[in-house]
Short mmCIF file of C-alpha atoms in Angstrom, two decimals:
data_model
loop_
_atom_site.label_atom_id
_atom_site.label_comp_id
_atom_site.label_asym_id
_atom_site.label_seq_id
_atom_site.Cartn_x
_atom_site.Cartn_y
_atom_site.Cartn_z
CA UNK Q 197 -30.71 13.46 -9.55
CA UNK Q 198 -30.02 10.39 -7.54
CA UNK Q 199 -28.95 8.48 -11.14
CA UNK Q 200 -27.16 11.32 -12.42
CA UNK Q 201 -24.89 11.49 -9.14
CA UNK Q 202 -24.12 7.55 -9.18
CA UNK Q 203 -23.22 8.28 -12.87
CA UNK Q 204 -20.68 10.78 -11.65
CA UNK Q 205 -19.21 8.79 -8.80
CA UNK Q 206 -18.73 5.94 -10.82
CA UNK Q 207 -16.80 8.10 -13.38
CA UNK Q 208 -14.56 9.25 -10.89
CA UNK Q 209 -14.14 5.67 -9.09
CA UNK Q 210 -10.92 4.08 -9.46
CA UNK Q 211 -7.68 6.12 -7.84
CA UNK Q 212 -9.62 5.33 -4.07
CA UNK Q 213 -9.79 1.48 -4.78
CA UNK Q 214 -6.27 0.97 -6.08
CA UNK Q 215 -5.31 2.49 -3.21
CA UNK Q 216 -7.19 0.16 -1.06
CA UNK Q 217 -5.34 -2.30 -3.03
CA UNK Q 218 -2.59 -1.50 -2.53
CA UNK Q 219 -3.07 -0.74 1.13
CA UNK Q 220 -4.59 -4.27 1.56
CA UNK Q 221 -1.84 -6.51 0.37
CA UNK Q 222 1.31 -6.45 2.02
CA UNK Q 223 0.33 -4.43 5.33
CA UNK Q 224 -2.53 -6.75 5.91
CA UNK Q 225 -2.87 -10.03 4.85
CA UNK Q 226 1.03 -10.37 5.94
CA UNK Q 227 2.09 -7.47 8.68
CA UNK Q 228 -1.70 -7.19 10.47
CA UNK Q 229 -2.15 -10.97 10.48
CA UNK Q 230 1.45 -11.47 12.68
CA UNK Q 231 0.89 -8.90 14.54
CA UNK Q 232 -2.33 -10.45 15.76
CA UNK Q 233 -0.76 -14.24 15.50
CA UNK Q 234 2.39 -12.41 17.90
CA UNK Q 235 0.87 -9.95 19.96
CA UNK Q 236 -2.90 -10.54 20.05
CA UNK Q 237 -4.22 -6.78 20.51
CA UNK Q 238 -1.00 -5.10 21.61
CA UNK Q 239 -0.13 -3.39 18.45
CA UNK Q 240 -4.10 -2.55 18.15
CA UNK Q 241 -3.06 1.24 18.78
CA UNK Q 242 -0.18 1.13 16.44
CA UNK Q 243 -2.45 0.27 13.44
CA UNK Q 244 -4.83 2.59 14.27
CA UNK Q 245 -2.50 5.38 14.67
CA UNK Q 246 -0.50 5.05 11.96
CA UNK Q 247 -3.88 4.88 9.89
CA UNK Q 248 -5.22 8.25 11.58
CA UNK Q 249 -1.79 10.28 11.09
CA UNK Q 250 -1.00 9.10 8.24
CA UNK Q 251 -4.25 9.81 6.54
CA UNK Q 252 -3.59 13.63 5.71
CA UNK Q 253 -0.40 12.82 3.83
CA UNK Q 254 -2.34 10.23 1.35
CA UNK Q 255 -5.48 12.53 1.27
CA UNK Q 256 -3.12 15.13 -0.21
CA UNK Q 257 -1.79 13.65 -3.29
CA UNK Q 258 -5.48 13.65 -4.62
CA UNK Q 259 -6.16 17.05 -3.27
CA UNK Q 260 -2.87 18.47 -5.19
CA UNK Q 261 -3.91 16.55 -8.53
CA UNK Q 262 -7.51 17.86 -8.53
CA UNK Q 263 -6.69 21.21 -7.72
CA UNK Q 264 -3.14 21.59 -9.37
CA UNK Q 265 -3.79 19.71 -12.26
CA UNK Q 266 -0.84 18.22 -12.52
CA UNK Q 267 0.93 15.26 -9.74
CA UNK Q 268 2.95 15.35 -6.70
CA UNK Q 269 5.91 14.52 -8.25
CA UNK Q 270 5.61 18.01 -10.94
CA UNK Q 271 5.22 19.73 -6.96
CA UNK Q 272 8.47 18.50 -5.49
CA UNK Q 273 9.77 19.87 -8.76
CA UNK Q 274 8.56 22.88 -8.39
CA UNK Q 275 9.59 23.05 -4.42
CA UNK Q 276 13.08 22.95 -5.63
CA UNK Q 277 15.94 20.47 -8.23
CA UNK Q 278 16.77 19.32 -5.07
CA UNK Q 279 13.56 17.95 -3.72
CA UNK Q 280 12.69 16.43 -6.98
CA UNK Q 281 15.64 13.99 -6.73
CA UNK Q 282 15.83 13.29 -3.27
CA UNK Q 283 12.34 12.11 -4.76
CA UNK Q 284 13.92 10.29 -7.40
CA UNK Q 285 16.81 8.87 -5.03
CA UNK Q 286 13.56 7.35 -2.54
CA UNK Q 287 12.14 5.93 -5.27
CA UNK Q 288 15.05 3.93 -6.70
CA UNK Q 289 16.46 2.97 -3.32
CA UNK Q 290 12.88 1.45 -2.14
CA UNK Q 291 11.21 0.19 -5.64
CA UNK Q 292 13.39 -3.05 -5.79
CA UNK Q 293 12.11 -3.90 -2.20
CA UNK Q 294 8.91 -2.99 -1.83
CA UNK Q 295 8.27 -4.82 -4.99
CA UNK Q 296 10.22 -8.10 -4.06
CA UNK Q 297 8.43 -8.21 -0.90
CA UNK Q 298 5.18 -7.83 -2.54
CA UNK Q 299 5.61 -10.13 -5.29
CA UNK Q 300 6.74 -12.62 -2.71
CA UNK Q 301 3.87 -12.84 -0.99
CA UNK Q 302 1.63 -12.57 -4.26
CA UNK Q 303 3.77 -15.62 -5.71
CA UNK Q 304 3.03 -17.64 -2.71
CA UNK Q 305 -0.49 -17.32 -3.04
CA UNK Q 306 -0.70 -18.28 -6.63
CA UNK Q 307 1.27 -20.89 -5.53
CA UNK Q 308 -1.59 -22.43 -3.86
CA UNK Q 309 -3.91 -21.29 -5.44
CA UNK Q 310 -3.03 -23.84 -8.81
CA UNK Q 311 -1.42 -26.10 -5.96
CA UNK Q 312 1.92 -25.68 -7.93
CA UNK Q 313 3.71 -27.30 -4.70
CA UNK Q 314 5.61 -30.23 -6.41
CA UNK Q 315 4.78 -29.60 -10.12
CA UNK Q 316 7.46 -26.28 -10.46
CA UNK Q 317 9.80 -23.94 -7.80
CA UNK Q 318 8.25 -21.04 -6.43
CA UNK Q 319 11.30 -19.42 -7.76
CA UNK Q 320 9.79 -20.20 -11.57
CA UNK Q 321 6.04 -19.18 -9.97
CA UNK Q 322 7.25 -15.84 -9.31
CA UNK Q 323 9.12 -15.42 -12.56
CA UNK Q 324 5.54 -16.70 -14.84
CA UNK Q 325 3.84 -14.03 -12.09
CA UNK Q 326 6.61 -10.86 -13.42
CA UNK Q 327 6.09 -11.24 -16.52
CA UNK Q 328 2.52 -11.65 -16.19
CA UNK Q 329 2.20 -8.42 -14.38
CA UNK Q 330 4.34 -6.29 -16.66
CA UNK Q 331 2.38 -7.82 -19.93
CA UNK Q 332 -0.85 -6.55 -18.29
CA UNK Q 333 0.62 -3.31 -17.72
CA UNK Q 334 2.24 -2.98 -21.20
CA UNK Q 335 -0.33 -3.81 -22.88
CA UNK Q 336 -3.84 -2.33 -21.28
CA UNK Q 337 -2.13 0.13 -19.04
CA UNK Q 338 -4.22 2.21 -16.79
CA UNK Q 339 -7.96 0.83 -17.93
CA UNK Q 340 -6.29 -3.15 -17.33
CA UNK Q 341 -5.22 -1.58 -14.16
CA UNK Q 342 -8.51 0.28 -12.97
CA UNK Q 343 -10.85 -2.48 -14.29
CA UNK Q 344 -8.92 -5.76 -12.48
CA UNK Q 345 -8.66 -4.20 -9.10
CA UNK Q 346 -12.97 -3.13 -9.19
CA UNK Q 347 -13.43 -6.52 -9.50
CA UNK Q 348 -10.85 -8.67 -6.61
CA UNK Q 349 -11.26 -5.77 -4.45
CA UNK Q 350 -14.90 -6.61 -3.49
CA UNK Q 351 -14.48 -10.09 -3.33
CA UNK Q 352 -11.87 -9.91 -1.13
CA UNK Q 353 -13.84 -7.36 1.21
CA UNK Q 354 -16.44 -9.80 1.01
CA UNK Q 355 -14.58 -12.81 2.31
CA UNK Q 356 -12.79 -10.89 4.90
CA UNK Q 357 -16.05 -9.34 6.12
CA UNK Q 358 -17.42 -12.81 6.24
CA UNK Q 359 -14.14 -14.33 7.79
CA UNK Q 360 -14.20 -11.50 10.36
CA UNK Q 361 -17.95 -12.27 11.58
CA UNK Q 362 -17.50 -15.95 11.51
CA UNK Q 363 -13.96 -15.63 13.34
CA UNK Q 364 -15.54 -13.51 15.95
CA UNK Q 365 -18.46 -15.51 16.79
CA UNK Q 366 -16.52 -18.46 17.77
CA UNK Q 367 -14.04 -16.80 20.11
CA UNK Q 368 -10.48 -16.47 20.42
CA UNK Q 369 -8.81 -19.89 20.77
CA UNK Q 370 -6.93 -18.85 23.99
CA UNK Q 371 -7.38 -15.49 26.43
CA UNK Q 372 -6.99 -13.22 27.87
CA UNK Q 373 -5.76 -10.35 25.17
CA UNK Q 374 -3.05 -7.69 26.36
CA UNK Q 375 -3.91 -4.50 24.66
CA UNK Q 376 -1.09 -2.59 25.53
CA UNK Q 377 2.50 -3.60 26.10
CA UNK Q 378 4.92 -1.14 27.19
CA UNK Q 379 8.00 -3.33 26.97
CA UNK Q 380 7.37 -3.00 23.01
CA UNK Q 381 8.22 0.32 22.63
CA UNK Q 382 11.75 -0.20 24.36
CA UNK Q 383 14.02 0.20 21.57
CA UNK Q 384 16.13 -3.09 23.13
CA UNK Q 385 13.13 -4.91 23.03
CA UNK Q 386 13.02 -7.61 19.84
CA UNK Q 387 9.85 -6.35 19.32
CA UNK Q 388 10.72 -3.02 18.08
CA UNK Q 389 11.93 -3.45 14.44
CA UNK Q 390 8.73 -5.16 14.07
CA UNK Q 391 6.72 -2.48 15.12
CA UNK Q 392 8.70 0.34 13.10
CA UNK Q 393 7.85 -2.22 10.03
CA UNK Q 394 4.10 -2.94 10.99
CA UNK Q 395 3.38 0.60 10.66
CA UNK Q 396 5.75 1.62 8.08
CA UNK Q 397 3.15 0.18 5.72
CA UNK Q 398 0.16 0.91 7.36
CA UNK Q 399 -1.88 1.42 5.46
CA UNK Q 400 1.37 1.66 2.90
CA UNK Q 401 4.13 3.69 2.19
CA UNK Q 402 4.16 7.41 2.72
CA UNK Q 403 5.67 8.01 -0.51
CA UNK Q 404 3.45 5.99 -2.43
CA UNK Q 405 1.07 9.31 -1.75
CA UNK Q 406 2.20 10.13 -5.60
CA UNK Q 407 0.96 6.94 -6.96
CA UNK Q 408 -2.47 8.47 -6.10
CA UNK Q 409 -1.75 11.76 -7.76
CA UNK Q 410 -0.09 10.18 -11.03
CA UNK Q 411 -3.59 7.83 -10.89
CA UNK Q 412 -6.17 10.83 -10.35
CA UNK Q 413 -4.84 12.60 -13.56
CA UNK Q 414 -4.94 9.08 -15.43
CA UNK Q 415 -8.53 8.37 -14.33
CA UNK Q 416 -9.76 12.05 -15.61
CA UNK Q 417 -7.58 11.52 -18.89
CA UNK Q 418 -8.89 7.76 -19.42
CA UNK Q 419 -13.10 9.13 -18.40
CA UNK Q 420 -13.04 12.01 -20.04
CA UNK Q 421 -14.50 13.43 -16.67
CA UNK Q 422 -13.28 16.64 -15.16
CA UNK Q 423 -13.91 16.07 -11.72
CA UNK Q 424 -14.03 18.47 -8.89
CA UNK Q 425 -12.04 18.32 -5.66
CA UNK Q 426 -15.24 17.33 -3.78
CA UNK Q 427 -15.75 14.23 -5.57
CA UNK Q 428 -11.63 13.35 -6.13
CA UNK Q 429 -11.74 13.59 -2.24
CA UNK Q 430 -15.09 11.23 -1.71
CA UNK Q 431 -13.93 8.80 -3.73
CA UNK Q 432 -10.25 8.31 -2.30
CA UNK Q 433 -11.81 8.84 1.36
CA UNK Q 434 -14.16 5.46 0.35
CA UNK Q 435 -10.88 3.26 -0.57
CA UNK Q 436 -8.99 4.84 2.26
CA UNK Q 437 -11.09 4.41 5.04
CA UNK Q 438 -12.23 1.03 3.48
CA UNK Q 439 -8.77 0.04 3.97
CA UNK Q 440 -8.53 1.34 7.31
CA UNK Q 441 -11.19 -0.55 8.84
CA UNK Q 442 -9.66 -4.23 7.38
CA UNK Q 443 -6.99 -3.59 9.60
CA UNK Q 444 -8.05 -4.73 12.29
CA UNK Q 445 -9.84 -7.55 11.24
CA UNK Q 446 -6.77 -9.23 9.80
CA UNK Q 447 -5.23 -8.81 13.25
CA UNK Q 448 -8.21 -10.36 14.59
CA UNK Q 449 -7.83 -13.34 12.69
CA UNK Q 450 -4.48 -13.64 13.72
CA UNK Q 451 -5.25 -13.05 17.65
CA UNK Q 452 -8.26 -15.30 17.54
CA UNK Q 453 -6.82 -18.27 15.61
CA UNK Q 454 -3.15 -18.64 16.50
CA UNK Q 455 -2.31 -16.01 19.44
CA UNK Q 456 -1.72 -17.67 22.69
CA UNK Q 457 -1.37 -21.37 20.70
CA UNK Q 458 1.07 -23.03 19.16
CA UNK Q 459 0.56 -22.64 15.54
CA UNK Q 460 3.71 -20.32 14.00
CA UNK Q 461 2.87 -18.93 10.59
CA UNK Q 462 5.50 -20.05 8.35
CA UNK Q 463 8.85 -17.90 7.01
CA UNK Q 464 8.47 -18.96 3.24
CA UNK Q 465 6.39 -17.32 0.81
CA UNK Q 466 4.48 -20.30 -0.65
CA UNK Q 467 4.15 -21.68 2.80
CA UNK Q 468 3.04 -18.37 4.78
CA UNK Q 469 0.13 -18.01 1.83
CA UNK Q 470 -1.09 -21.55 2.89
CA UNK Q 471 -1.55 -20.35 6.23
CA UNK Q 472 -2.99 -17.26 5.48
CA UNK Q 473 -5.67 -19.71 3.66
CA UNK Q 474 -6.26 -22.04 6.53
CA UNK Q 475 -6.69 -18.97 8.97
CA UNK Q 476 -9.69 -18.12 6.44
CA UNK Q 477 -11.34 -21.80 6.12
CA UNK Q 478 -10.69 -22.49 9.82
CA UNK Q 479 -13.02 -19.96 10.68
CA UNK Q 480 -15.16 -20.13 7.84
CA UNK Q 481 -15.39 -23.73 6.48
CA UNK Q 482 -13.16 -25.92 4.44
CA UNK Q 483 -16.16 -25.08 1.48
CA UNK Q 484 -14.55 -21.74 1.18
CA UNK Q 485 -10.75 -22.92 0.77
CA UNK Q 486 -11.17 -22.16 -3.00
CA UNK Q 487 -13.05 -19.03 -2.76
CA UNK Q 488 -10.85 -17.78 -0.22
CA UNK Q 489 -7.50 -18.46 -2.62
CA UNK Q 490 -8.94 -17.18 -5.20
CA UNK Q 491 -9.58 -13.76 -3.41
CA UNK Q 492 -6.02 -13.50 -1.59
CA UNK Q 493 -4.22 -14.42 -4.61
CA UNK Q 494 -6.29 -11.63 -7.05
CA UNK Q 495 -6.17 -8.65 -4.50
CA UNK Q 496 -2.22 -9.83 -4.03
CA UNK Q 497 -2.37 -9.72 -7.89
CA UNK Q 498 -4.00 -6.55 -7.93
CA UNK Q 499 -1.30 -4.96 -5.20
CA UNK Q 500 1.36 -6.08 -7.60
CA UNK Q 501 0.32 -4.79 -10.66
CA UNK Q 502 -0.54 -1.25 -8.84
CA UNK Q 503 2.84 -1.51 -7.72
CA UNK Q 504 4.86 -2.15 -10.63
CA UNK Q 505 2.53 0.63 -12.37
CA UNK Q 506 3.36 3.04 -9.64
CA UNK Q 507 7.05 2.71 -9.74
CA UNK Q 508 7.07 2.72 -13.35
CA UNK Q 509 4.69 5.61 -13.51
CA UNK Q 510 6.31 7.94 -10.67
CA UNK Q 511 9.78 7.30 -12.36
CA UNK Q 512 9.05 7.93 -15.90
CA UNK Q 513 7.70 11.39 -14.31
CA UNK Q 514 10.85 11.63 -12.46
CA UNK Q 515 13.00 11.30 -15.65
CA UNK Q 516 10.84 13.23 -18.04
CA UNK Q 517 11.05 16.21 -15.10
CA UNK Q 518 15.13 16.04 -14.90
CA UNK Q 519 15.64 14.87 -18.40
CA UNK Q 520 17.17 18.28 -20.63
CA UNK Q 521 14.66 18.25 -23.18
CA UNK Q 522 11.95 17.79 -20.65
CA UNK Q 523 9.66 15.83 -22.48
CA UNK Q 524 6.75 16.47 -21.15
CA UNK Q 525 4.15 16.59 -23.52
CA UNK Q 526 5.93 13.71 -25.76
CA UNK Q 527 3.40 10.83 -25.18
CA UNK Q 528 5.44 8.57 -27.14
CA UNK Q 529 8.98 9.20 -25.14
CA UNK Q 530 6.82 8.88 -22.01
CA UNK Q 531 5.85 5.30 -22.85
CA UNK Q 532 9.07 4.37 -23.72
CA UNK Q 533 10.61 5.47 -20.29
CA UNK Q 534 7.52 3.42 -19.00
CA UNK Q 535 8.23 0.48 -21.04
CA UNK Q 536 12.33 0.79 -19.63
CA UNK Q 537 11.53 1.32 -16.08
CA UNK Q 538 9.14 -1.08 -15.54
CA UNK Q 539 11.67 -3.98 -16.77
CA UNK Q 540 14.25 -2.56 -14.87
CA UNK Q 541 11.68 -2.82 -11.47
CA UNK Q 542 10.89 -6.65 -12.34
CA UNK Q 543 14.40 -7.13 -12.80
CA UNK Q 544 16.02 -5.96 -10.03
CA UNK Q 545 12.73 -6.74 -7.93
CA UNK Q 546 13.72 -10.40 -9.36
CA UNK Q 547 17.42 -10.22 -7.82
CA UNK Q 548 16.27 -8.95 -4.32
CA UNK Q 549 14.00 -12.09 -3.94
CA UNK Q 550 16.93 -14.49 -4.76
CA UNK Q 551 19.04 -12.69 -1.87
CA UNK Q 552 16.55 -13.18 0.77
CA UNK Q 553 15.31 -16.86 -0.81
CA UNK Q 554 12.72 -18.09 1.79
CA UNK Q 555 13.45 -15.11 4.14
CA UNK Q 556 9.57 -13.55 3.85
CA UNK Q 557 9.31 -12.06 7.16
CA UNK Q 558 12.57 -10.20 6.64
CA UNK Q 559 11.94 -9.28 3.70
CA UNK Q 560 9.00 -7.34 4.16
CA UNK Q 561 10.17 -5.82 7.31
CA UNK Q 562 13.21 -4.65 5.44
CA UNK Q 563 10.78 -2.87 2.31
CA UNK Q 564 8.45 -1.51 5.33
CA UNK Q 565 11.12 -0.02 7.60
CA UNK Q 566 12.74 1.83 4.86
CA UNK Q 567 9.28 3.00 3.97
CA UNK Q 568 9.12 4.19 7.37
CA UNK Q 569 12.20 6.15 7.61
CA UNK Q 570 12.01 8.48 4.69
CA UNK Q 571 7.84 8.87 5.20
CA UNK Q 572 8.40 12.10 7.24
CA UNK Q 573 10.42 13.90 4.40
CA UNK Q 574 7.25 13.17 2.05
CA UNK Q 575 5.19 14.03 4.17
CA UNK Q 576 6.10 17.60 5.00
CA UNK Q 577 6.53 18.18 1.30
CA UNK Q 578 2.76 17.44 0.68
CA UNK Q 579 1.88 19.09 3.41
CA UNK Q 580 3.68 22.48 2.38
CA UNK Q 581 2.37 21.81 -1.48
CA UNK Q 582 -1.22 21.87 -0.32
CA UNK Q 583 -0.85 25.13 1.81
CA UNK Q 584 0.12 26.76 -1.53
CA UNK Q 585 -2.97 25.50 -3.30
CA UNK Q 586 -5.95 28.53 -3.62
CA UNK Q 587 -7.16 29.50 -0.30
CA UNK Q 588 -10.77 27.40 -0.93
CA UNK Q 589 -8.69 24.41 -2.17
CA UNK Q 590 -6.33 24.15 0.84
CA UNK Q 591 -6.95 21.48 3.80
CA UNK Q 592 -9.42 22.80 6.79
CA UNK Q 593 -8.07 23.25 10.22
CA UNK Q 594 -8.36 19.97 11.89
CA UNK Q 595 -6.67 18.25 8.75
CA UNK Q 596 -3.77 21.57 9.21
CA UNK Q 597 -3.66 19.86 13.05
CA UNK Q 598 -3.81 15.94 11.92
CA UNK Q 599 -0.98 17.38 9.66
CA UNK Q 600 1.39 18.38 12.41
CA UNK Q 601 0.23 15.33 14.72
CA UNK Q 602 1.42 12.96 11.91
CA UNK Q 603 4.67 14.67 11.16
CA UNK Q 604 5.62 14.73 14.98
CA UNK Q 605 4.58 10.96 15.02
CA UNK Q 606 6.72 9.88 11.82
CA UNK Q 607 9.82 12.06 12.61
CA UNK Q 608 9.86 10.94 16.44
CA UNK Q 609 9.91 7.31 15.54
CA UNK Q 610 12.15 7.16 12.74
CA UNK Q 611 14.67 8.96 14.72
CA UNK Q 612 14.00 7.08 17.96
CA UNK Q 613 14.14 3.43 15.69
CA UNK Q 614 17.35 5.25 14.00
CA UNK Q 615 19.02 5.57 17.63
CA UNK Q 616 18.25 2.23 17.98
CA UNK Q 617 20.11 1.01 14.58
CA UNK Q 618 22.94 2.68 15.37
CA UNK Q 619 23.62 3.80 19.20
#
């Protein structure tokens, strides 16, 4: 019974991890790391919460596919025209970001990875990493996708596990830790816009809560399995709260290696990557400088391939739902919309970069506060498409009361960092 129930979790495993992949990139190896290398524990509660009330809204999108049988994005469509492209108008005002900032960071680590410094511009690194990702994508689809992120995503939770322990049994390099600081959430306070960002993408984006939808339906199609809601759930609860939990030990490595000293983690892409790195071997020996690239670069890798298949993959949806003919069972008009969009991502992804240049931090704080601001809008629409699921398929209480938690805490403080933008 044992064998036959490993059999059936590994048939369903896949949607949970590239999650966790995408969770894992951006929002920790960059936004967790400063805020530990900044703040030391002071935005400990911010990760955390965001992680908590957040975690309905994510949940969601796998609870819709498996009982629905059909994505989030079909939902908003059937909510209302006008939900489906307010939809559509979020995803083509935050694709070009979110995947700039990601494929920033992801450049920079392949960067040093193949110690590229000298040899060709990080400009030309990030074009060769582009096209690399889209050729993946075009050609393998969702098995390249499901398969490549199995693999980096335990050897990077190995390495950070193993970082974590070593980091912690030496110490922090200077104390003591603040683990609250009011000032912070004073919308004058420099601070703030930092904090809006940090947990814009923490774990990630609210609206990336389709991605996981769009992927559950792909995983059943690609296994053959017909999985039930129980198992749809386990499975994205493992990446999830896998995810969760690395959180905080990114900050850690951050508030035990450079708060309180006076090591500054770099603005450039290529250059923050090669600090990143030295956090890891500093704590865990200059033996591990390879290992440790190699890990950071393929679960950065892995982020940016499950973005550009996200974007492509919620779009394409988007225009087969609004298109007149709605071609929705024409597998060969869907791939071509695929094919389209995910140029036009790279592309314009590709243009964004050259604006900012060497501008990393701002960047990704741009990508993430957007994220932040439109999360509670997504959120409430999941939240009201799983109430209208069959009574025994609908959330239970507590997640009903996480629900409302999370959609106070999103609306407050994108209204409150909105004040602060323009009052």
């Amino acid at each position: 019974m044992k064998a036959q129930s490993l059999r059936i979790f590994f048939k369903t495993l896949g949607p949970g991890l590239l999650f966790a992949s995408t969770a894992i990139g951006v929002s920790h190896l960059v936004q967790s790391t400063r805020a530990g290398a900044d703040y030391g524990f002071a935005l400990l509660w911010a990760v955390m919460l965001a992680n908590v009330l957040k975690f309905p809204f994510f949940e969601y999108g796998s609870r819709y596919a498996a009982s629905a049988q059909q994505s989030l994005i079909d939902g908003y469509r059937d909510l209302g025209k006008g939900m489906l492209l307010l939809y559509g108008l979020i995803t083509l005002g935050t694709m070009f970001f979110v995947t700039a900032a990601v494929g920033a960071v992801t450049a920079g680590f392949l960067h040093q990875l193949f110690g590229l410094e000298g040899i060709i511009s990080i400009k030309v690194t990030t074009y060769l990493l582009f096209a690399t990702c889209m050729l993946i994508l075009l050609i393998g689809h969702y098995k390249a996708l499901d398969r490549l992120i199995k693999i980096v995503g335990s050897v990077l939770l190995a390495t950070t596990l193993l970082a974590f322990f070593s980091t912690l049994g030496r110490g922090p390099a200077a104390d003591p830790f603040q683990w609250f600081d009011a000032s912070i959430l004073q919308i004058s306070n420099p601070s703030f816009p930092f904090l809006i960002a940090l947990m814009g993408w923490m774990p990630t984006a609210v609206d990336l809560s389709a991605w996981n939808s769009l992927w559950t339906l792909a995983r059943r199609k690609e296994s053959g399995y017909q999985s039930s809601l129980k198992e749809v759930l386990r499975e994205f609860n493992i990446g999830y709260w896998i995810s969760a939990l690395l959180a905080p030990c990114f900050m850690l490595l951050g508030a035990y290696l450079i708060f309180g000293t006076d090591k500054v983690l770099a603005q450039g892409s290529a250059a923050f990557a090669g600090d990143i790195i030295n956090l890891y071997t500093e704590s865990i020996g200059d033996w591990s400088r390879w290992v440790i690239s190699a890990a950071a670069f393929s679960i950065m890798f892995g982020t940016c391939i499950a973005v550009f298949d996200g974007y492509a993959r919620s779009a394409q949806r988007v225009w087969q739902l609004v298109s007149p003919q709605n071609s929705k069972g024409e597998e060969s008009s869907g791939i071509r919309t695929f094919q389209i969009v995910l140029i036009v991502v790279g592309l314009g992804a590709l243009l964004v970069i050259n604006q900012f240049g060497n501008s990393l931090r701002s960047l990704v704080d741009l990508a993430t506060a957007i994220s932040f601001l439109v999360a509670p809008i997504i959120a409430f629409a999941n939240y009201k498409l799983v109430m209208g699921l069959k009574p025994e398929d609908r959330p239970g209480i507590t997640m009903r009361w996480l629900s409302r938690l999370g959609l106070v805490f999103l609306s407050g403080f994108s209204l409150v960092y909105l004040y602060a933008l323009f009052f």
